[in-house]
């Protein structure tokens, strides 16, 4: 892609409206790096909008939870099992890593969670600090007050939040 082409790319912006317990925590807006990882960004975008359907039923993040909040990220997106074991993508169960150009340089980066090379699906995490130990392992697709609220929810076993942290609405701006 040339510099001129990159300057004309409009990256999609998607959002999550998040509740902690029964209270609204606010909205997270995320810019997707569709010019860097187009396939990964499109998977995430369609799971935000619910436009991908199975048997006419929208598939995606609405009503999914953040199931793990360790001290460096907030992980969610498993709308199948809500525990980090489910995998789904618009391309099938899983899809390959596109590239690792973007690094986990600080807080607020959206990245696909996986269980090893080529295992991207629906799960994602948002960094809460620098996570260079994740570079080359997770595709960054690119949000921060609401993320800090999620980060500060008390957790129990396996860094699972003690209060339900749920995406109550999501879509594209």
mmCIF file of C-alpha atoms in Angstrom:
data_model
loop_
_atom_site.group_PDB
_atom_site.id
_atom_site.type_symbol
_atom_site.label_atom_id
_atom_site.label_comp_id
_atom_site.label_asym_id
_atom_site.label_seq_id
_atom_site.Cartn_x
_atom_site.Cartn_y
_atom_site.Cartn_z
ATOM 1 C CA UNK A 1 0.000 0.000 0.000
ATOM 2 C CA UNK A 2 1.406 3.382 -0.952
ATOM 3 C CA UNK A 3 1.517 6.376 1.380
ATOM 4 C CA UNK A 4 -1.244 8.010 -0.681
ATOM 5 C CA UNK A 5 -3.453 4.926 -0.395
ATOM 6 C CA UNK A 6 -2.811 4.667 3.367
ATOM 7 C CA UNK A 7 -3.794 8.317 3.812
ATOM 8 C CA UNK A 8 -7.167 7.679 2.167
ATOM 9 C CA UNK A 9 -8.064 4.543 4.165
ATOM 10 C CA UNK A 10 -10.941 5.047 6.552
ATOM 11 C CA UNK A 11 -10.518 2.701 9.464
ATOM 12 C CA UNK A 12 -13.773 1.415 10.957
ATOM 13 C CA UNK A 13 -14.633 2.501 14.495
ATOM 14 C CA UNK A 14 -16.627 0.078 16.595
ATOM 15 C CA UNK A 15 -17.921 0.313 20.155
ATOM 16 C CA UNK A 16 -18.885 -1.655 23.237
ATOM 17 C CA UNK A 17 -21.327 -0.339 25.822
ATOM 18 C CA UNK A 18 -20.283 -2.102 29.019
ATOM 19 C CA UNK A 19 -22.052 -2.862 32.296
ATOM 20 C CA UNK A 20 -20.257 -3.825 35.486
ATOM 21 C CA UNK A 21 -22.820 -5.691 37.530
ATOM 22 C CA UNK A 22 -26.075 -3.914 36.725
ATOM 23 C CA UNK A 23 -24.485 -0.455 36.344
ATOM 24 C CA UNK A 24 -23.380 1.158 33.120
ATOM 25 C CA UNK A 25 -19.608 1.641 32.991
ATOM 26 C CA UNK A 26 -19.713 3.544 29.701
ATOM 27 C CA UNK A 27 -18.617 3.086 26.105
ATOM 28 C CA UNK A 28 -15.345 1.813 24.676
ATOM 29 C CA UNK A 29 -14.635 2.996 21.119
ATOM 30 C CA UNK A 30 -12.050 1.088 19.108
ATOM 31 C CA UNK A 31 -10.398 1.964 15.809
ATOM 32 C CA UNK A 32 -9.735 -1.167 13.767
ATOM 33 C CA UNK A 33 -6.457 -1.307 11.821
ATOM 34 C CA UNK A 34 -8.136 -2.494 8.627
ATOM 35 C CA UNK A 35 -5.236 -1.231 6.529
ATOM 36 C CA UNK A 36 -2.778 -3.396 8.495
ATOM 37 C CA UNK A 37 -4.826 -6.531 9.272
ATOM 38 C CA UNK A 38 -7.910 -6.396 7.000
ATOM 39 C CA UNK A 39 -9.152 -9.947 7.584
ATOM 40 C CA UNK A 40 -8.784 -9.717 11.376
ATOM 41 C CA UNK A 41 -10.406 -6.269 11.487
ATOM 42 C CA UNK A 42 -13.345 -7.434 9.353
ATOM 43 C CA UNK A 43 -13.932 -10.434 11.617
ATOM 44 C CA UNK A 44 -14.004 -8.150 14.677
ATOM 45 C CA UNK A 45 -16.199 -5.537 12.948
ATOM 46 C CA UNK A 46 -18.825 -8.076 11.890
ATOM 47 C CA UNK A 47 -18.913 -9.620 15.374
ATOM 48 C CA UNK A 48 -19.526 -6.098 16.739
ATOM 49 C CA UNK A 49 -22.366 -5.371 14.321
ATOM 50 C CA UNK A 50 -23.952 -8.824 14.432
ATOM 51 C CA UNK A 51 -24.249 -8.820 10.647
ATOM 52 C CA UNK A 52 -22.761 -12.315 10.362
ATOM 53 C CA UNK A 53 -25.582 -14.786 10.936
ATOM 54 C CA UNK A 54 -25.952 -18.502 11.496
ATOM 55 C CA UNK A 55 -29.468 -19.808 10.791
ATOM 56 C CA UNK A 56 -30.654 -16.168 10.607
ATOM 57 C CA UNK A 57 -29.385 -15.517 14.168
ATOM 58 C CA UNK A 58 -26.823 -12.690 14.587
ATOM 59 C CA UNK A 59 -23.459 -13.851 15.924
ATOM 60 C CA UNK A 60 -21.302 -11.564 17.962
ATOM 61 C CA UNK A 61 -20.281 -9.743 21.078
ATOM 62 C CA UNK A 62 -23.630 -8.413 22.306
ATOM 63 C CA UNK A 63 -24.183 -9.905 25.801
ATOM 64 C CA UNK A 64 -20.693 -11.465 25.873
ATOM 65 C CA UNK A 65 -18.637 -10.994 29.026
ATOM 66 C CA UNK A 66 -15.082 -10.106 29.916
ATOM 67 C CA UNK A 67 -14.114 -13.441 31.435
ATOM 68 C CA UNK A 68 -10.545 -12.701 32.504
ATOM 69 C CA UNK A 69 -8.972 -9.526 33.891
ATOM 70 C CA UNK A 70 -5.360 -10.224 34.891
ATOM 71 C CA UNK A 71 -3.089 -7.277 35.669
ATOM 72 C CA UNK A 72 -2.098 -6.472 32.064
ATOM 73 C CA UNK A 73 -5.293 -6.861 29.985
ATOM 74 C CA UNK A 74 -9.073 -7.281 29.928
ATOM 75 C CA UNK A 75 -10.055 -10.398 27.955
ATOM 76 C CA UNK A 76 -13.477 -11.231 26.556
ATOM 77 C CA UNK A 77 -15.370 -12.110 23.422
ATOM 78 C CA UNK A 78 -16.152 -15.769 24.079
ATOM 79 C CA UNK A 79 -19.852 -15.424 23.287
ATOM 80 C CA UNK A 80 -20.166 -19.206 22.952
ATOM 81 C CA UNK A 81 -19.153 -20.289 26.468
ATOM 82 C CA UNK A 82 -18.288 -17.022 28.294
ATOM 83 C CA UNK A 83 -15.268 -18.689 29.881
ATOM 84 C CA UNK A 84 -12.428 -18.453 27.357
ATOM 85 C CA UNK A 85 -12.905 -21.875 25.768
ATOM 86 C CA UNK A 86 -15.119 -20.918 22.795
ATOM 87 C CA UNK A 87 -13.905 -20.088 19.307
ATOM 88 C CA UNK A 88 -15.843 -18.669 16.360
ATOM 89 C CA UNK A 89 -15.040 -16.462 13.395
ATOM 90 C CA UNK A 90 -16.795 -15.305 10.264
ATOM 91 C CA UNK A 91 -14.286 -17.477 8.370
ATOM 92 C CA UNK A 92 -14.986 -20.688 10.299
ATOM 93 C CA UNK A 93 -13.950 -21.910 13.725
ATOM 94 C CA UNK A 94 -10.508 -20.237 13.585
ATOM 95 C CA UNK A 95 -8.324 -18.321 11.162
ATOM 96 C CA UNK A 96 -4.615 -17.694 10.613
ATOM 97 C CA UNK A 97 -2.576 -14.806 11.997
ATOM 98 C CA UNK A 98 -2.226 -12.045 9.390
ATOM 99 C CA UNK A 99 0.923 -10.371 10.691
ATOM 100 C CA UNK A 100 2.578 -9.074 13.828
ATOM 101 C CA UNK A 101 3.542 -5.585 12.607
ATOM 102 C CA UNK A 102 1.762 -3.688 15.382
ATOM 103 C CA UNK A 103 3.268 -4.188 18.829
ATOM 104 C CA UNK A 104 1.700 -4.174 22.309
ATOM 105 C CA UNK A 105 3.351 -0.863 23.202
ATOM 106 C CA UNK A 106 0.959 0.413 25.872
ATOM 107 C CA UNK A 107 -2.579 0.538 27.203
ATOM 108 C CA UNK A 108 -5.675 0.641 25.012
ATOM 109 C CA UNK A 109 -4.625 -1.700 22.213
ATOM 110 C CA UNK A 110 -7.158 -4.216 20.999
ATOM 111 C CA UNK A 111 -5.669 -7.586 20.114
ATOM 112 C CA UNK A 112 -6.987 -10.996 19.167
ATOM 113 C CA UNK A 113 -6.574 -13.673 21.835
ATOM 114 C CA UNK A 114 -5.554 -17.115 20.662
ATOM 115 C CA UNK A 115 -4.343 -20.484 21.867
ATOM 116 C CA UNK A 116 -1.313 -20.630 19.577
ATOM 117 C CA UNK A 117 -0.353 -19.849 15.984
ATOM 118 C CA UNK A 118 -3.264 -19.632 13.536
ATOM 119 C CA UNK A 119 -6.010 -19.950 16.173
ATOM 120 C CA UNK A 120 -7.757 -16.557 15.978
ATOM 121 C CA UNK A 121 -11.506 -16.608 16.541
ATOM 122 C CA UNK A 122 -13.837 -14.367 18.520
ATOM 123 C CA UNK A 123 -11.813 -13.774 21.682
ATOM 124 C CA UNK A 124 -9.939 -10.516 22.159
ATOM 125 C CA UNK A 125 -8.182 -8.523 24.829
ATOM 126 C CA UNK A 126 -7.541 -4.857 25.475
ATOM 127 C CA UNK A 127 -4.147 -4.066 26.949
ATOM 128 C CA UNK A 128 -3.926 -2.081 30.184
ATOM 129 C CA UNK A 129 -0.167 -1.550 29.937
ATOM 130 C CA UNK A 130 2.833 -2.409 27.807
ATOM 131 C CA UNK A 131 2.764 -6.108 26.919
ATOM 132 C CA UNK A 132 5.831 -6.660 24.773
ATOM 133 C CA UNK A 133 5.904 -10.309 25.896
ATOM 134 C CA UNK A 134 2.791 -10.768 23.685
ATOM 135 C CA UNK A 135 4.457 -9.380 20.548
ATOM 136 C CA UNK A 136 4.688 -11.908 17.749
ATOM 137 C CA UNK A 137 2.006 -14.073 19.378
ATOM 138 C CA UNK A 138 -1.196 -12.010 19.093
ATOM 139 C CA UNK A 139 -2.423 -9.842 16.208
ATOM 140 C CA UNK A 140 -3.083 -6.237 17.341
ATOM 141 C CA UNK A 141 -6.146 -4.674 15.698
ATOM 142 C CA UNK A 142 -6.227 -1.707 17.974
ATOM 143 C CA UNK A 143 -10.237 2.672 23.719
ATOM 144 C CA UNK A 144 -9.569 4.109 28.155
ATOM 145 C CA UNK A 145 -11.607 5.143 31.199
ATOM 146 C CA UNK A 146 -14.044 2.222 30.813
ATOM 147 C CA UNK A 147 -11.139 -0.181 30.349
ATOM 148 C CA UNK A 148 -9.645 1.107 33.634
ATOM 149 C CA UNK A 149 -13.003 0.487 35.359
ATOM 150 C CA UNK A 150 -13.005 -3.093 34.057
ATOM 151 C CA UNK A 151 -9.386 -3.523 35.100
ATOM 152 C CA UNK A 152 -10.280 -2.536 38.673
ATOM 153 C CA UNK A 153 -13.134 -5.021 39.151
ATOM 154 C CA UNK A 154 -12.212 -7.523 41.875
ATOM 155 C CA UNK A 155 -11.300 -10.921 40.477
ATOM 156 C CA UNK A 156 -11.315 -14.453 41.826
ATOM 157 C CA UNK A 157 -9.962 -17.734 40.494
ATOM 158 C CA UNK A 158 -8.319 -17.541 37.050
ATOM 159 C CA UNK A 159 -8.610 -13.711 37.140
ATOM 160 C CA UNK A 160 -12.393 -14.065 36.579
ATOM 161 C CA UNK A 161 -14.252 -10.865 37.599
ATOM 162 C CA UNK A 162 -16.415 -11.287 40.710
ATOM 163 C CA UNK A 163 -19.023 -8.972 39.135
ATOM 164 C CA UNK A 164 -20.302 -9.748 35.630
ATOM 165 C CA UNK A 165 -18.664 -7.406 33.113
ATOM 166 C CA UNK A 166 -20.923 -7.567 30.074
ATOM 167 C CA UNK A 167 -21.048 -5.996 26.624
ATOM 168 C CA UNK A 168 -24.695 -4.897 26.592
ATOM 169 C CA UNK A 169 -24.576 -3.248 23.174
ATOM 170 C CA UNK A 170 -22.056 -3.054 20.369
ATOM 171 C CA UNK A 171 -21.804 -1.944 16.777
ATOM 172 C CA UNK A 172 -20.052 0.321 14.320
ATOM 173 C CA UNK A 173 -19.937 4.103 14.601
#
